Tab-separated table of C-alpha atoms and ligand atoms in Angstrom:
chain	number	residue	atom	x	y	z
R	1347	MET	CA	0.000	0.000	0.000
R	1348	ASN	CA	1.141	3.491	-0.850
R	1349	SER	CA	1.001	4.842	2.697
R	1350	GLU	CA	4.149	6.904	2.065
R	1351	LYS	CA	2.096	9.144	-0.201
R	1352	LEU	CA	-0.539	10.044	2.330
R	1353	ILE	CA	-0.174	12.944	4.760
R	1354	LEU	CA	-2.858	13.121	7.430
R	1355	ALA	CA	-3.747	16.655	8.525
R	1356	LEU	CA	-4.085	16.652	12.317
R	1357	ASP	CA	-6.559	19.539	12.279
R	1358	VAL	CA	-7.917	18.880	15.767
R	1359	GLU	CA	-8.417	20.906	18.933
R	1360	SER	CA	-6.032	19.365	21.411
R	1361	LEU	CA	-2.978	17.234	21.976
R	1362	SER	CA	-5.086	14.408	23.383
R	1363	GLU	CA	-7.336	14.418	20.305
R	1364	ALA	CA	-4.245	14.433	18.041
R	1365	GLU	CA	-2.739	11.582	20.029
R	1366	ARG	CA	-5.936	9.577	19.693
R	1367	MET	CA	-5.915	10.081	15.919
R	1368	VAL	CA	-2.231	9.107	15.589
R	1369	ASP	CA	-2.837	5.963	17.660
R	1370	ILE	CA	-5.763	4.938	15.464
R	1371	LEU	CA	-3.922	5.575	12.202
R	1372	LYS	CA	-0.215	5.002	12.829
R	1373	GLU	CA	-0.204	1.506	11.325
R	1374	ARG	CA	-1.368	2.985	8.013
R	1375	VAL	CA	-0.122	6.569	8.026
R	1376	SER	CA	3.478	7.606	8.620
R	1377	ILE	CA	3.356	11.362	7.946
R	1378	PHE	CA	1.172	13.695	9.999
R	1379	LYS	CA	0.615	17.354	9.230
R	1380	ILE	CA	0.562	19.781	12.132
R	1381	GLY	CA	-0.959	23.087	11.158
R	1382	LEU	CA	-1.980	26.397	12.630
R	1383	GLN	CA	-4.729	25.156	14.939
R	1384	LEU	CA	-2.845	22.397	16.731
R	1385	PHE	CA	0.498	24.214	16.816
R	1386	THR	CA	-1.054	27.411	18.169
R	1387	LYS	CA	-2.718	25.415	20.937
R	1388	GLU	CA	-0.030	22.906	21.817
R	1389	GLY	CA	3.236	24.053	20.212
R	1390	PRO	CA	6.252	21.725	19.858
R	1391	LYS	CA	4.607	19.180	22.204
R	1392	ALA	CA	2.463	18.107	19.274
R	1393	VAL	CA	5.523	17.576	17.072
R	1394	ASN	CA	7.276	15.589	19.786
R	1395	MET	CA	4.198	13.433	20.342
R	1396	VAL	CA	4.147	12.352	16.665
R	1397	HIS	CA	7.891	11.672	16.727
R	1398	GLN	CA	7.578	9.590	19.898
R	1399	LYS	CA	4.962	7.458	18.206
R	1400	GLY	CA	7.279	6.839	15.266
R	1401	GLY	CA	5.667	9.229	12.791
R	1402	ARG	CA	7.119	12.028	10.687
R	1403	VAL	CA	5.863	15.608	10.753
R	1404	PHE	CA	4.935	18.060	8.046
R	1405	LEU	CA	4.874	21.382	9.931
R	1406	ASP	CA	2.401	23.443	7.938
R	1407	LEU	CA	2.645	26.943	9.387
R	1408	LYS	CA	3.027	28.611	5.982
R	1409	TYR	CA	5.657	31.143	7.014
R	1410	HIS	CA	5.179	34.492	5.272
R	1411	ASP	CA	7.149	37.368	6.770
R	1412	ILE	CA	10.318	39.377	6.214
R	1413	PRO	CA	13.312	37.204	5.177
R	1414	ASN	CA	15.102	37.480	8.534
R	1415	THR	CA	12.041	36.381	10.542
R	1416	VAL	CA	11.306	33.440	8.253
R	1417	ALA	CA	14.976	32.369	8.288
R	1418	LYS	CA	14.929	32.355	12.116
R	1419	ALA	CA	11.688	30.351	12.212
R	1420	ALA	CA	13.209	27.919	9.697
R	1421	ILE	CA	16.131	27.315	12.064
R	1422	GLU	CA	13.692	26.329	14.835
R	1423	ALA	CA	11.656	24.095	12.519
R	1424	THR	CA	14.878	22.323	11.517
R	1425	ARG	CA	15.853	21.873	15.175
R	1426	LEU	CA	12.448	20.316	15.881
R	1427	GLY	CA	13.418	17.534	13.466
R	1428	VAL	CA	10.414	17.876	11.171
R	1429	PHE	CA	10.363	16.055	7.863
R	1430	MET	CA	8.892	18.929	5.864
R	1431	PHE	CA	7.639	22.487	6.455
R	1432	SER	CA	5.864	25.118	4.404
R	1433	ILE	CA	6.376	28.759	3.503
R	1434	HIS	CA	4.514	31.092	1.116
R	1435	ALA	CA	6.049	31.649	-2.318
R	1436	LEU	CA	4.405	35.093	-2.251
R	1437	GLY	CA	6.995	36.038	0.393
R	1438	GLY	CA	9.417	36.497	-2.510
R	1439	ASP	CA	12.764	35.153	-3.718
R	1440	GLU	CA	14.916	36.551	-0.940
R	1441	MET	CA	12.656	35.129	1.761
R	1442	MET	CA	12.682	31.679	0.142
R	1443	LYS	CA	16.456	31.655	-0.433
R	1444	ARG	CA	17.325	32.803	3.082
R	1445	CYS	CA	14.968	30.215	4.515
R	1446	LYS	CA	16.604	27.425	2.546
R	1447	ASP	CA	20.130	28.611	3.464
R	1448	SER	CA	19.228	28.615	7.178
R	1449	VAL	CA	17.861	25.092	6.924
R	1450	VAL	CA	21.005	23.750	5.249
R	1451	GLU	CA	23.297	25.541	7.691
R	1452	THR	CA	21.347	24.412	10.790
R	1453	SER	CA	21.060	20.803	9.745
R	1454	LEU	CA	24.835	20.622	9.207
R	1455	LYS	CA	25.672	22.479	12.407
R	1456	ASP	CA	23.227	20.571	14.641
R	1457	ASN	CA	23.620	17.275	12.802
R	1458	VAL	CA	19.877	16.864	12.141
R	1459	LYS	CA	18.278	15.597	8.962
R	1460	ARG	CA	17.504	18.444	6.572
R	1461	PRO	CA	13.739	19.027	6.309
R	1462	MET	CA	12.160	19.543	2.921
R	1463	VAL	CA	11.000	23.109	2.402
R	1464	ILE	CA	7.958	23.484	0.220
R	1465	ALA	CA	6.124	26.595	-0.899
R	1466	VAL	CA	2.442	27.339	-0.996
R	1467	THR	CA	1.533	29.030	-4.259
R	1468	ILE	CA	-2.164	29.914	-4.171
R	1469	LEU	CA	-4.314	28.317	-1.470
R	1470	THR	CA	-6.659	25.624	-2.734
R	1471	SER	CA	-9.560	27.539	-1.190
R	1472	ILE	CA	-8.969	30.369	-3.669
R	1473	ASP	CA	-10.653	30.222	-7.057
R	1474	GLN	CA	-10.330	32.501	-10.077
R	1475	LYS	CA	-12.988	34.921	-8.848
R	1476	THR	CA	-11.404	35.282	-5.402
R	1477	LEU	CA	-7.989	35.830	-6.982
R	1478	ASN	CA	-9.413	38.554	-9.205
R	1479	ASP	CA	-11.146	40.146	-6.212
R	1480	LEU	CA	-7.730	40.366	-4.570
R	1481	GLY	CA	-6.546	42.473	-7.487
R	1482	MET	CA	-4.581	39.711	-9.182
R	1483	LYS	CA	-5.867	39.591	-12.701
R	1484	GLU	CA	-3.804	36.681	-14.067
R	1485	ASN	CA	-5.151	33.253	-14.835
R	1486	ILE	CA	-4.791	31.089	-11.711
R	1487	LYS	CA	-2.729	28.433	-13.546
R	1488	ASP	CA	-0.285	31.049	-14.856
R	1489	LYS	CA	0.072	32.463	-11.364
R	1490	VAL	CA	0.754	29.007	-9.889
R	1491	ARG	CA	3.289	28.245	-12.653
R	1492	HIS	CA	5.103	31.524	-12.079
R	1493	LEU	CA	5.296	31.026	-8.297
R	1494	SER	CA	6.387	27.387	-8.685
R	1495	GLU	CA	9.253	28.397	-10.985
R	1496	LYS	CA	10.317	31.002	-8.442
R	1497	ALA	CA	10.302	28.399	-5.652
R	1498	LEU	CA	12.402	26.037	-7.780
R	1499	ARG	CA	14.911	28.755	-8.634
R	1500	SER	CA	15.123	29.723	-4.959
R	1501	GLY	CA	16.274	26.190	-4.133
R	1502	LEU	CA	13.112	24.877	-2.478
R	1503	ASP	CA	12.259	21.184	-2.621
R	1504	GLY	CA	8.734	21.499	-3.889
R	1505	ILE	CA	5.350	23.071	-3.826
R	1506	VAL	CA	1.884	22.765	-2.296
R	1507	ALA	CA	-0.699	23.043	-5.043
R	1508	SER	CA	-4.186	22.046	-6.024
R	1509	PRO	CA	-4.458	18.709	-7.852
R	1510	GLU	CA	-5.634	20.611	-10.916
R	1511	GLU	CA	-2.258	22.304	-11.207
R	1512	VAL	CA	-0.029	19.234	-10.834
R	1513	LYS	CA	0.451	18.721	-14.586
R	1514	THR	CA	1.379	22.333	-15.205
R	1515	ILE	CA	3.924	22.257	-12.371
R	1516	ARG	CA	5.458	18.976	-13.548
R	1517	GLU	CA	5.905	20.496	-17.004
R	1518	CYS	CA	7.680	23.602	-15.780
R	1519	CYS	CA	9.569	22.294	-12.745
R	1520	GLY	CA	10.573	18.753	-13.708
R	1521	LYS	CA	10.156	15.289	-12.282
R	1522	ASP	CA	12.209	15.760	-9.119
R	1523	PHE	CA	10.207	18.702	-7.799
R	1524	ILE	CA	8.002	17.534	-4.913
R	1525	ILE	CA	4.297	18.254	-5.355
R	1526	VAL	CA	2.052	18.096	-2.305
R	1527	THR	CA	-1.674	18.351	-2.967
R	1528	PRO	CA	-4.396	19.209	-0.481
R	1529	GLY	CA	-7.936	19.569	-1.734
R	1530	ILE	CA	-8.473	15.810	-1.863
R	1531	ARG	CA	-11.975	14.439	-1.536
R	1532	PRO	CA	-12.444	10.637	-1.617
R	1533	GLU	CA	-15.068	9.469	-4.069
R	1534	GLY	CA	-18.556	9.186	-2.658
R	1535	LYS	CA	-17.464	10.569	0.705
R	1536	SER	CA	-18.459	14.064	1.607
R	1537	ILE	CA	-17.565	15.738	4.826
R	1538	PRO	CA	-20.551	16.291	7.117
R	1539	ASP	CA	-22.995	18.836	5.705
R	1540	LEU	CA	-22.736	20.848	8.882
R	1541	ILE	CA	-19.226	21.908	8.005
R	1542	LYS	CA	-18.960	24.068	4.935
R	1543	ASP	CA	-16.348	22.669	2.592
R	1544	ASP	CA	-13.990	25.454	1.559
R	1545	GLN	CA	-11.893	23.476	-0.905
R	1546	LYS	CA	-12.759	24.845	-4.332
R	1547	ARG	CA	-10.252	23.017	-6.514
R	1548	PHE	CA	-10.312	19.350	-5.552
R	1549	MET	CA	-9.903	15.798	-6.922
R	1550	THR	CA	-10.168	12.220	-5.692
R	1551	PRO	CA	-6.987	10.573	-4.328
R	1552	LYS	CA	-6.631	8.359	-7.413
R	1553	GLU	CA	-6.985	11.297	-9.805
R	1554	ALA	CA	-4.408	13.377	-7.930
R	1555	ILE	CA	-1.843	10.551	-7.949
R	1556	ARG	CA	-2.513	9.972	-11.654
R	1557	GLU	CA	-1.864	13.646	-12.309
R	1558	GLY	CA	1.580	13.131	-10.737
R	1559	ALA	CA	1.317	14.333	-7.131
R	1560	ASN	CA	4.004	12.982	-4.762
R	1561	TYR	CA	2.011	13.451	-1.557
R	1562	LEU	CA	-1.685	13.890	-0.795
R	1563	VAL	CA	-2.787	15.912	2.228
R	1564	ILE	CA	-6.125	14.817	3.620
R	1565	GLY	CA	-7.780	16.234	6.695
R	1566	ARG	CA	-11.500	16.468	7.322
R	1567	PRO	CA	-12.645	13.508	5.188
R	1568	VAL	CA	-10.619	11.298	7.594
R	1569	VAL	CA	-10.600	13.226	10.859
R	1570	LEU	CA	-14.366	13.787	10.807
R	1571	ALA	CA	-15.217	10.326	9.493
R	1572	GLU	CA	-17.157	7.925	11.696
R	1573	ASP	CA	-14.410	5.378	11.116
R	1574	PRO	CA	-11.110	7.178	10.287
R	1575	LEU	CA	-9.115	3.949	9.891
R	1576	LYS	CA	-11.581	2.477	7.425
R	1577	THR	CA	-11.606	5.739	5.474
R	1578	VAL	CA	-7.782	5.755	5.275
R	1579	GLU	CA	-7.737	2.129	4.174
R	1580	GLY	CA	-10.206	3.000	1.412
R	1581	ILE	CA	-7.990	5.858	0.253
R	1582	LEU	CA	-4.855	3.674	0.280
R	1583	LYS	CA	-6.647	1.016	-1.747
R	1584	ASP	CA	-7.734	3.688	-4.188
R	1585	ILE	CA	-4.157	4.899	-4.800
R	1586	SER	CA	-2.329	1.577	-4.665
M	2731	C5P	O1	-9.648	19.073	5.623
M	2731	C5P	P1	-8.913	19.153	4.321
M	2731	C5P	O2	-8.707	17.805	3.660
M	2731	C5P	O3	-9.472	20.193	3.387
M	2731	C5P	O4	-7.463	19.623	4.777
M	2731	C5P	C1	-6.511	20.154	3.911
M	2731	C5P	C2	-5.341	20.600	4.723
M	2731	C5P	O5	-4.360	21.104	3.838
M	2731	C5P	C3	-5.641	21.718	5.726
M	2731	C5P	O6	-4.868	21.463	6.883
M	2731	C5P	C4	-5.151	22.976	5.045
M	2731	C5P	O7	-4.630	23.910	5.956
M	2731	C5P	C5	-4.024	22.451	4.149
M	2731	C5P	N1	-3.719	23.220	2.958
M	2731	C5P	C6	-4.654	23.526	1.984
M	2731	C5P	N2	-4.305	24.274	0.888
M	2731	C5P	C7	-3.057	24.697	0.734
M	2731	C5P	C8	-2.089	24.374	1.700
M	2731	C5P	C9	-2.463	23.621	2.805
M	2731	C5P	O8	-5.804	23.115	2.093
M	2731	C5P	N3	-2.706	25.378	-0.354
């Protein structure tokens, strides 16, 4: 089973809830994403918990600040021993380059494995209309392509992008560029109607892998499922 391709978003309220989810899924999932909600509440404890249980961490805090601040945050992310972390390509070339340099330097100095640094281009919750409303008049695919090329030239390992943009990114950035795709919705499974789904550009797991994604990020369809393990097993079967 292709469990190496699945990243489970631990978008939950507390460390104990995250721990419960990791315990249920750790036989099938090896990479867990810790994002704004859990990290703001629990901080590095959440990262350590996943590591103690044998998992790897994608720290998804989407750094977007002046180059010096992002470089300093990157040093701390590297020291935490995460497998991957995210920054915003819209932070610009200097921010991306300084971030990458800090990661390389810290991993050598502290003798820790170098985390992959990946850039967010345009959030998967943003569609063409929203982009235009923000004053960006370009076609969304052109914008994603442009930002992906910038991330590649700045020395980053890859990109977070909607499944719809995977082909375009592969074309411009080559086969070794890592593509991580959120916005995944398993076939026939919708998240509970009570929660408004904000993903506007999505695909099924099988479609996203076929397009050429290296990793799929899935949160609510699993975390909110009645049986998260069964849902993950269904997804793994779908992409194997
Ligand atoms: O619940 P859902 O499957 O939509 O979760 C997707 C996860 O991926 C969320 O944690 C979200 O923050 C993250 N993400 C995203 N779009 C991006 C980057 C990250 O949805 N461009």
